[in-house]
Amino acid sequence: MRTLYSYFRSSAAYRVRIALGLKGLDYRIAPVHLLKDGGEQHGTVYRQINPEGLVPTLDDDGTLLTQSLAIIEYLDEVYDGPRLLPSDPLARARVRALAQLVACDIHPLNNLRVLRWMAHDMRLEKPVRDDWYRHWVTTGFKALEARLLASNTGLFCEGDAPGLADCCLVPQVYNARRYDIDVQTYPTIARIAAHCNTLPAFQAAHPEVQPDAA
């Protein structure tokens, strides 16, 4: 049985939950609470599973995999089901670029450990931290919206089937809304996210329906 070490609001874990659903793969959730008792990801038990102390980690029949994009590409290469990356090299490069725009450029500046460091070590007030968050998300969304308008966007980020880029886009939109960012300012992003969220794989992966949602 596959086990996904996950936190319900983690964007990276959310991406992998979507991908598992799109591939039609069964799994169980092992919750890792990123706030409880100072963060369960820092505990000895979880550090033995993932020395980075980050989620997600996927235990695929005894093989431990980390980093959401690497996990998703592994699932796509190893398992049957709808393809999450196109076969055409140029289209595949475009999808990876869109995914990395979110996962490598937007998300790392705004993830929980950065925001907590800003709060506890830099002692920045919440309005300042929120402005930081919104600045980097809107900067990234402007670029993402332009990229989506420039080429082979369809119902989804690439054509008319969901894939890797959509797995990244939807969690970032969810978090942007939590910080009161008007996603409708980016109509292509908003349209794609809304359409994705009509699909069962995206609905089942939503943070608020996870077993550890609080």
mmCIF file of C-alpha atoms in Angstrom:
data_model
loop_
_atom_site.group_PDB
_atom_site.id
_atom_site.type_symbol
_atom_site.label_atom_id
_atom_site.label_comp_id
_atom_site.label_asym_id
_atom_site.label_seq_id
_atom_site.Cartn_x
_atom_site.Cartn_y
_atom_site.Cartn_z
ATOM 1 C CA MET A 1 0.000 0.000 0.000
ATOM 2 C CA ARG A 2 1.303 3.468 -0.844
ATOM 3 C CA THR A 3 1.619 5.911 2.013
ATOM 4 C CA LEU A 4 1.758 9.652 1.508
ATOM 5 C CA TYR A 5 3.196 11.640 4.367
ATOM 6 C CA SER A 6 1.184 14.805 4.014
ATOM 7 C CA TYR A 7 -0.069 17.959 5.684
ATOM 8 C CA PHE A 8 -3.491 19.068 4.524
ATOM 9 C CA ARG A 9 -2.476 22.642 3.658
ATOM 10 C CA SER A 10 0.939 21.862 2.211
ATOM 11 C CA SER A 11 0.975 22.970 -1.433
ATOM 12 C CA ALA A 12 3.598 20.372 -2.279
ATOM 13 C CA ALA A 13 1.608 17.529 -0.713
ATOM 14 C CA TYR A 14 -1.556 18.840 -2.382
ATOM 15 C CA ARG A 15 0.197 18.541 -5.784
ATOM 16 C CA VAL A 16 1.028 14.901 -5.171
ATOM 17 C CA ARG A 17 -2.480 14.096 -3.925
ATOM 18 C CA ILE A 18 -3.861 15.486 -7.191
ATOM 19 C CA ALA A 19 -1.383 13.470 -9.258
ATOM 20 C CA LEU A 20 -2.194 10.236 -7.422
ATOM 21 C CA GLY A 21 -5.868 10.868 -8.111
ATOM 22 C CA LEU A 22 -5.314 11.618 -11.789
ATOM 23 C CA LYS A 23 -3.306 8.413 -12.147
ATOM 24 C CA GLY A 24 -6.017 6.442 -10.333
ATOM 25 C CA LEU A 25 -3.607 5.174 -7.669
ATOM 26 C CA ASP A 26 -4.713 4.137 -4.188
ATOM 27 C CA TYR A 27 -2.857 5.445 -1.165
ATOM 28 C CA ARG A 28 -3.281 6.211 2.499
ATOM 29 C CA ILE A 29 -2.459 9.461 4.256
ATOM 30 C CA ALA A 30 0.021 9.563 7.130
ATOM 31 C CA PRO A 31 -0.488 13.055 8.568
ATOM 32 C CA VAL A 32 2.538 15.125 9.532
ATOM 33 C CA HIS A 33 1.291 18.211 11.341
ATOM 34 C CA LEU A 34 3.579 21.113 10.469
ATOM 35 C CA LEU A 35 2.473 23.262 13.441
ATOM 36 C CA LYS A 36 1.602 20.882 16.294
ATOM 37 C CA ASP A 37 4.233 20.668 19.043
ATOM 38 C CA GLY A 38 6.566 22.887 17.080
ATOM 39 C CA GLY A 39 6.129 20.829 13.913
ATOM 40 C CA GLU A 40 6.034 17.041 13.715
ATOM 41 C CA GLN A 41 8.294 17.231 10.646
ATOM 42 C CA HIS A 42 11.182 18.101 12.983
ATOM 43 C CA GLY A 43 10.755 14.977 15.117
ATOM 44 C CA THR A 44 13.250 12.114 15.122
ATOM 45 C CA VAL A 45 10.757 9.643 13.677
ATOM 46 C CA TYR A 46 9.904 11.717 10.627
ATOM 47 C CA ARG A 47 13.492 12.878 10.096
ATOM 48 C CA GLN A 48 14.432 9.218 9.657
ATOM 49 C CA ILE A 49 11.880 9.063 6.840
ATOM 50 C CA ASN A 50 12.802 12.409 5.273
ATOM 51 C CA PRO A 51 16.009 14.072 6.527
ATOM 52 C CA GLU A 52 14.891 17.415 5.047
ATOM 53 C CA GLY A 53 11.956 17.492 7.426
ATOM 54 C CA LEU A 54 9.582 18.445 4.623
ATOM 55 C CA VAL A 55 6.381 17.036 3.186
ATOM 56 C CA PRO A 56 5.453 15.236 1.091
ATOM 57 C CA THR A 57 7.220 11.917 1.265
ATOM 58 C CA LEU A 58 5.759 9.026 -0.700
ATOM 59 C CA ASP A 59 6.403 5.491 0.493
ATOM 60 C CA ASP A 60 5.777 3.405 -2.613
ATOM 61 C CA ASP A 61 5.966 -0.204 -1.395
ATOM 62 C CA GLY A 62 9.048 0.498 0.683
ATOM 63 C CA THR A 63 10.709 2.989 -1.653
ATOM 64 C CA LEU A 64 10.817 6.493 -0.175
ATOM 65 C CA LEU A 65 10.441 9.385 -2.599
ATOM 66 C CA THR A 66 10.674 13.093 -1.820
ATOM 67 C CA GLN A 67 10.168 16.426 -3.631
ATOM 68 C CA SER A 68 6.737 16.827 -5.191
ATOM 69 C CA LEU A 69 7.784 17.321 -8.817
ATOM 70 C CA ALA A 70 10.127 14.336 -8.688
ATOM 71 C CA ILE A 71 7.374 12.202 -7.136
ATOM 72 C CA ILE A 72 4.853 13.216 -9.797
ATOM 73 C CA GLU A 73 7.244 12.483 -12.665
ATOM 74 C CA TYR A 74 8.062 9.109 -11.086
ATOM 75 C CA LEU A 75 4.368 8.232 -10.881
ATOM 76 C CA ASP A 76 3.907 9.234 -14.507
ATOM 77 C CA GLU A 77 6.855 7.139 -15.700
ATOM 78 C CA VAL A 78 6.125 4.022 -13.647
ATOM 79 C CA TYR A 79 2.341 3.699 -13.648
ATOM 80 C CA ASP A 80 -0.312 3.432 -16.316
ATOM 81 C CA GLY A 81 -3.133 5.902 -16.560
ATOM 82 C CA PRO A 82 -3.521 9.377 -18.027
ATOM 83 C CA ARG A 83 -0.185 10.960 -18.835
ATOM 84 C CA LEU A 84 0.756 13.972 -16.745
ATOM 85 C CA LEU A 85 3.547 15.064 -19.099
ATOM 86 C CA PRO A 86 3.200 15.315 -22.884
ATOM 87 C CA SER A 87 5.191 13.017 -25.161
ATOM 88 C CA ASP A 88 6.316 15.903 -27.392
ATOM 89 C CA PRO A 89 9.642 17.320 -26.091
ATOM 90 C CA LEU A 90 8.695 20.967 -26.600
ATOM 91 C CA ALA A 91 5.317 20.551 -24.949
ATOM 92 C CA ARG A 92 6.946 18.620 -22.105
ATOM 93 C CA ALA A 93 9.488 21.416 -21.601
ATOM 94 C CA ARG A 94 6.663 23.986 -21.545
ATOM 95 C CA VAL A 95 4.736 22.018 -18.919
ATOM 96 C CA ARG A 96 7.826 21.640 -16.765
ATOM 97 C CA ALA A 97 8.521 25.373 -17.061
ATOM 98 C CA LEU A 98 4.982 26.241 -15.951
ATOM 99 C CA ALA A 99 5.184 23.793 -13.051
ATOM 100 C CA GLN A 100 8.566 25.113 -11.963
ATOM 101 C CA LEU A 101 7.392 28.722 -12.183
ATOM 102 C CA VAL A 102 5.007 27.833 -9.371
ATOM 103 C CA ALA A 103 6.998 25.213 -7.473
ATOM 104 C CA CYS A 104 10.448 26.822 -7.721
ATOM 105 C CA ASP A 105 9.806 30.554 -8.096
ATOM 106 C CA ILE A 106 6.587 31.350 -6.196
ATOM 107 C CA HIS A 107 6.180 28.683 -3.540
ATOM 108 C CA PRO A 108 9.652 28.594 -1.894
ATOM 109 C CA LEU A 109 9.465 32.297 -0.998
ATOM 110 C CA ASN A 110 6.150 31.805 0.763
ATOM 111 C CA ASN A 111 6.144 28.376 2.337
ATOM 112 C CA LEU A 112 5.546 27.820 6.028
ATOM 113 C CA ARG A 113 9.159 27.643 7.177
ATOM 114 C CA VAL A 114 9.935 30.994 5.510
ATOM 115 C CA LEU A 115 6.883 32.685 7.022
ATOM 116 C CA ARG A 116 7.642 31.254 10.465
ATOM 117 C CA TRP A 117 11.251 32.433 10.271
ATOM 118 C CA MET A 118 10.034 35.894 9.343
ATOM 119 C CA ALA A 119 7.710 35.835 12.359
ATOM 120 C CA HIS A 120 9.924 34.283 15.026
ATOM 121 C CA ASP A 121 13.468 35.194 13.997
ATOM 122 C CA MET A 122 12.987 38.463 12.130
ATOM 123 C CA ARG A 123 10.037 39.423 14.382
ATOM 124 C CA LEU A 124 8.097 40.903 11.495
ATOM 125 C CA GLU A 125 4.466 41.742 12.118
ATOM 126 C CA LYS A 126 1.744 39.812 10.320
ATOM 127 C CA PRO A 127 0.790 42.664 7.918
ATOM 128 C CA VAL A 128 4.410 42.812 6.741
ATOM 129 C CA ARG A 129 4.553 39.037 6.276
ATOM 130 C CA ASP A 130 1.253 39.084 4.399
ATOM 131 C CA ASP A 131 2.522 41.835 2.095
ATOM 132 C CA TRP A 132 5.624 39.733 1.416
ATOM 133 C CA TYR A 133 3.422 36.765 0.555
ATOM 134 C CA ARG A 134 1.130 38.720 -1.739
ATOM 135 C CA HIS A 135 4.018 40.469 -3.502
ATOM 136 C CA TRP A 136 5.723 37.248 -4.588
ATOM 137 C CA VAL A 137 2.510 35.450 -5.511
ATOM 138 C CA THR A 138 1.263 38.332 -7.647
ATOM 139 C CA THR A 139 4.693 38.726 -9.262
ATOM 140 C CA GLY A 140 4.634 35.050 -10.191
ATOM 141 C CA PHE A 141 1.007 35.059 -11.265
ATOM 142 C CA LYS A 142 1.613 37.936 -13.674
ATOM 143 C CA ALA A 143 4.326 35.891 -15.368
ATOM 144 C CA LEU A 144 2.261 32.704 -15.277
ATOM 145 C CA GLU A 145 -0.781 34.425 -16.780
ATOM 146 C CA ALA A 146 1.380 35.776 -19.609
ATOM 147 C CA ARG A 147 2.892 32.351 -20.258
ATOM 148 C CA LEU A 148 -0.537 30.724 -20.353
ATOM 149 C CA LEU A 149 -1.776 33.313 -22.846
ATOM 150 C CA ALA A 150 1.222 32.817 -25.122
ATOM 151 C CA SER A 151 0.853 29.260 -26.369
ATOM 152 C CA ASN A 152 -0.874 25.893 -26.193
ATOM 153 C CA THR A 153 -3.242 26.534 -23.301
ATOM 154 C CA GLY A 154 -6.629 24.857 -23.570
ATOM 155 C CA LEU A 155 -9.053 23.794 -20.870
ATOM 156 C CA PHE A 156 -5.931 23.119 -18.826
ATOM 157 C CA CYS A 157 -2.414 24.531 -18.720
ATOM 158 C CA GLU A 158 -1.411 22.350 -21.664
ATOM 159 C CA GLY A 159 -4.202 21.430 -24.055
ATOM 160 C CA ASP A 160 -7.380 19.745 -22.902
ATOM 161 C CA ALA A 161 -6.093 17.199 -20.390
ATOM 162 C CA PRO A 162 -4.886 17.874 -16.841
ATOM 163 C CA GLY A 163 -1.223 17.368 -16.092
ATOM 164 C CA LEU A 164 1.801 18.332 -14.033
ATOM 165 C CA ALA A 165 1.350 22.089 -14.428
ATOM 166 C CA ASP A 166 -2.262 21.912 -13.237
ATOM 167 C CA CYS A 167 -1.153 19.880 -10.205
ATOM 168 C CA CYS A 168 0.984 22.889 -9.268
ATOM 169 C CA LEU A 169 -1.371 25.691 -10.270
ATOM 170 C CA VAL A 170 -4.429 24.644 -8.261
ATOM 171 C CA PRO A 171 -2.730 24.484 -4.822
ATOM 172 C CA GLN A 172 -1.100 27.868 -5.415
ATOM 173 C CA VAL A 173 -4.472 29.393 -6.300
ATOM 174 C CA TYR A 174 -5.973 27.881 -3.147
ATOM 175 C CA ASN A 175 -3.272 29.476 -1.003
ATOM 176 C CA ALA A 176 -3.467 32.796 -2.846
ATOM 177 C CA ARG A 177 -7.142 33.010 -1.967
ATOM 178 C CA ARG A 178 -6.339 32.313 1.690
ATOM 179 C CA TYR A 179 -4.249 35.494 1.592
ATOM 180 C CA ASP A 180 -7.024 37.525 -0.044
ATOM 181 C CA ILE A 181 -5.394 37.754 -3.460
ATOM 182 C CA ASP A 182 -7.970 38.488 -6.163
ATOM 183 C CA VAL A 183 -7.289 35.558 -8.472
ATOM 184 C CA GLN A 184 -9.862 36.892 -10.953
ATOM 185 C CA THR A 185 -7.233 39.505 -11.832
ATOM 186 C CA TYR A 186 -5.582 36.613 -13.694
ATOM 187 C CA PRO A 187 -8.503 35.288 -15.759
ATOM 188 C CA THR A 188 -6.698 32.394 -17.425
ATOM 189 C CA ILE A 189 -5.323 31.120 -14.128
ATOM 190 C CA ALA A 190 -8.753 31.505 -12.507
ATOM 191 C CA ARG A 191 -10.512 29.732 -15.391
ATOM 192 C CA ILE A 192 -8.149 26.765 -15.394
ATOM 193 C CA ALA A 193 -8.285 26.388 -11.609
ATOM 194 C CA ALA A 194 -12.089 26.516 -11.632
ATOM 195 C CA HIS A 195 -12.287 23.850 -14.323
ATOM 196 C CA CYS A 196 -9.764 21.622 -12.545
ATOM 197 C CA ASN A 197 -11.820 21.812 -9.384
ATOM 198 C CA THR A 198 -14.804 20.240 -11.139
ATOM 199 C CA LEU A 199 -12.819 16.988 -11.527
ATOM 200 C CA PRO A 200 -12.923 14.227 -8.879
ATOM 201 C CA ALA A 201 -9.128 13.952 -8.564
ATOM 202 C CA PHE A 202 -8.849 17.626 -7.648
ATOM 203 C CA GLN A 203 -11.862 17.533 -5.356
ATOM 204 C CA ALA A 204 -10.536 14.512 -3.438
ATOM 205 C CA ALA A 205 -7.156 16.216 -2.996
ATOM 206 C CA HIS A 206 -8.604 19.482 -1.644
ATOM 207 C CA PRO A 207 -7.151 20.471 1.745
ATOM 208 C CA GLU A 208 -10.480 20.816 3.505
ATOM 209 C CA VAL A 209 -11.471 17.180 2.878
ATOM 210 C CA GLN A 210 -8.222 15.646 4.125
ATOM 211 C CA PRO A 211 -8.294 13.462 7.253
ATOM 212 C CA ASP A 212 -5.986 15.869 9.100
ATOM 213 C CA ALA A 213 -7.897 19.041 8.140
ATOM 214 C CA ALA A 214 -8.450 21.243 11.129
#
